[in-house]
mmCIF file of C-alpha atoms in Angstrom:
data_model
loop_
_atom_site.group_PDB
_atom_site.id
_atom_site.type_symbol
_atom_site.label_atom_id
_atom_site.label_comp_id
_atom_site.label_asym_id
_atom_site.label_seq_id
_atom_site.Cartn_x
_atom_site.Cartn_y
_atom_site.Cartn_z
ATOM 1 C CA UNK F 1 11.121 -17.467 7.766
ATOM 2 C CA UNK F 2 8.509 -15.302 6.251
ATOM 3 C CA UNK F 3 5.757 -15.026 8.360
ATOM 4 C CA UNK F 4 3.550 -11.070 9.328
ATOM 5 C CA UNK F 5 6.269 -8.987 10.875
ATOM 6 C CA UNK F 6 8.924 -9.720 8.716
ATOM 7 C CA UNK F 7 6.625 -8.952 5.963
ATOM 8 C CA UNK F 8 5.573 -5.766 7.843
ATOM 9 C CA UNK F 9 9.151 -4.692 8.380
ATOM 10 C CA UNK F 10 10.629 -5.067 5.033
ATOM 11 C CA UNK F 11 7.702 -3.076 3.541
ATOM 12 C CA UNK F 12 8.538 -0.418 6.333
ATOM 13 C CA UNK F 13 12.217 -0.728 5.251
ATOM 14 C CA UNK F 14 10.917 0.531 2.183
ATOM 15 C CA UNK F 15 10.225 3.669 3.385
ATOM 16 C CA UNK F 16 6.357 2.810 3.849
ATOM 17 C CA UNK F 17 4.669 4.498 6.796
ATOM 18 C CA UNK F 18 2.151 1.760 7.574
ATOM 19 C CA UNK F 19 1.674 -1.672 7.050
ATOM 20 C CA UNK F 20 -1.333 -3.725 8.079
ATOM 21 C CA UNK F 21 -2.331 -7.591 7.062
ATOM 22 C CA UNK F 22 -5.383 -8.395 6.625
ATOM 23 C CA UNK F 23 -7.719 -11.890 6.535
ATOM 24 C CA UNK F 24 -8.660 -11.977 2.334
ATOM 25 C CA UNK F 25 -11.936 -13.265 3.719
ATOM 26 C CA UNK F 26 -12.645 -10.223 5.408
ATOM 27 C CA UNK F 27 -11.577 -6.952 3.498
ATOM 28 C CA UNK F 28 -14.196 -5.909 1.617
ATOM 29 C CA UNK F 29 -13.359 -4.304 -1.706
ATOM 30 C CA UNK F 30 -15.200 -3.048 -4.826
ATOM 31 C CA UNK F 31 -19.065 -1.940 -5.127
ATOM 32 C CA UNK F 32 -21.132 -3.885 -5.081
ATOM 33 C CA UNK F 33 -19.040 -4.973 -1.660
ATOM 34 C CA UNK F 34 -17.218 -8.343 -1.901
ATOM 35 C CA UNK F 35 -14.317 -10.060 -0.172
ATOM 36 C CA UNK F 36 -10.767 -9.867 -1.693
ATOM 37 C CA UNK F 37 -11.090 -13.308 -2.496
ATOM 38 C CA UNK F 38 -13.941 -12.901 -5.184
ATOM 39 C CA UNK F 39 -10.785 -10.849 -7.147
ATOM 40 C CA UNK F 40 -8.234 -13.019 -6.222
ATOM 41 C CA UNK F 41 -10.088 -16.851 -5.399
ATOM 42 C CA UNK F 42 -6.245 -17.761 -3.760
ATOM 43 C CA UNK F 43 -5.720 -15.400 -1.894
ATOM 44 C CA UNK F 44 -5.303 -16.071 2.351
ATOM 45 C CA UNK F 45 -4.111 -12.239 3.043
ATOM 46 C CA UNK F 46 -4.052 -8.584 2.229
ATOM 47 C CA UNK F 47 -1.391 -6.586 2.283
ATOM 48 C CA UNK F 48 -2.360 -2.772 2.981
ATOM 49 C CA UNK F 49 0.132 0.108 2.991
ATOM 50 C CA UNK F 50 -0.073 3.770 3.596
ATOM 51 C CA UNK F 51 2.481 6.296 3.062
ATOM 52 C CA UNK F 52 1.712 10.066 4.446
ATOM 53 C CA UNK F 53 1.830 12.986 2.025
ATOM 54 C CA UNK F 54 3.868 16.173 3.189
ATOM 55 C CA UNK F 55 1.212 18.366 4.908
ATOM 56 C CA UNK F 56 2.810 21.410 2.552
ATOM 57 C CA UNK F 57 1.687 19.994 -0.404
ATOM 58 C CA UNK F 58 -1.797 19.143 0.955
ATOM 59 C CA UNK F 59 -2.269 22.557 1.704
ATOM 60 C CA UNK F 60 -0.716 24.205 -0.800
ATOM 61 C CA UNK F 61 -2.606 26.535 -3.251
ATOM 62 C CA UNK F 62 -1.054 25.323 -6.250
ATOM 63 C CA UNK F 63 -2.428 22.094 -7.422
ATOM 64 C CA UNK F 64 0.794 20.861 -8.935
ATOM 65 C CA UNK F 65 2.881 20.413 -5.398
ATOM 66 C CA UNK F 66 0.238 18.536 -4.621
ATOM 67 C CA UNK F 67 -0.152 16.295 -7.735
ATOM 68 C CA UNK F 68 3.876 15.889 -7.171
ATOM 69 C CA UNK F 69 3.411 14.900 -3.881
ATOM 70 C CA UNK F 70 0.548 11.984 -4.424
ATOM 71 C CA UNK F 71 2.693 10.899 -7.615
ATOM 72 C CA UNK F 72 6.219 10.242 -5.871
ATOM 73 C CA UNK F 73 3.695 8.407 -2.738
ATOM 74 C CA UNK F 74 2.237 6.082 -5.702
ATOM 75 C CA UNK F 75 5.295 5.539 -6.893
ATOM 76 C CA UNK F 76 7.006 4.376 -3.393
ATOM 77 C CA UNK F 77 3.488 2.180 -3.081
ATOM 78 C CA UNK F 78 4.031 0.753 -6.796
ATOM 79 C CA UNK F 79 7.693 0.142 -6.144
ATOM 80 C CA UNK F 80 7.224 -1.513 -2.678
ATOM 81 C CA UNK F 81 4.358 -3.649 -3.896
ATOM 82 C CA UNK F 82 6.786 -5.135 -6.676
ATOM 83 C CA UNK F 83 9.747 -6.076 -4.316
ATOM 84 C CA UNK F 84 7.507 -7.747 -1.784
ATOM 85 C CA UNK F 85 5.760 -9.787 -4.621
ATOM 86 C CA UNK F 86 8.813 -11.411 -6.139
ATOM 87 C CA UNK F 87 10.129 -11.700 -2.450
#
């Protein structure tokens, strides 16, 4: 049965750090502010994930670690995003 937390904990699975669902309805996105729905008019829920960057490579004085860093967190966010859409 796919319902919220076995949404939540395959995404997790995936290595994602957090997971929240959200009513389409109410997340505002985009300026001029508007509901998810006025982007996607089906849409019940919204799936939001986070994934933490290593604090090294936040700090670090060369810019490169850190665009590393925020491109292998996209692409775990990209990836995940996939495999829960054709699940």
């Amino acid at each position: 049965m796919v319902n919220a937390e076995t949404v939540k904990k395959k995404i997790r699975d995936e290595g994602v750090d957090l997971v929240g669902i959200a009513d389409a309805q109410n997340l505002i996105l985009a300026y001029p502010p508007q509901p998810a729905t006025a982007l996607m008019p089906g849409a019940r829920s919204v799936i939001v994930m986070a994934v933490a960057h290593s604090l090294g490579a936040v700090v670090a004085p060369d810019i490169m670690l850190w665009t590393r860093s925020k491109m292998q967190t996209s692409r775990l966010l990209d990836q995940t995003a996939e495999k829960v859409g054709r699940w």
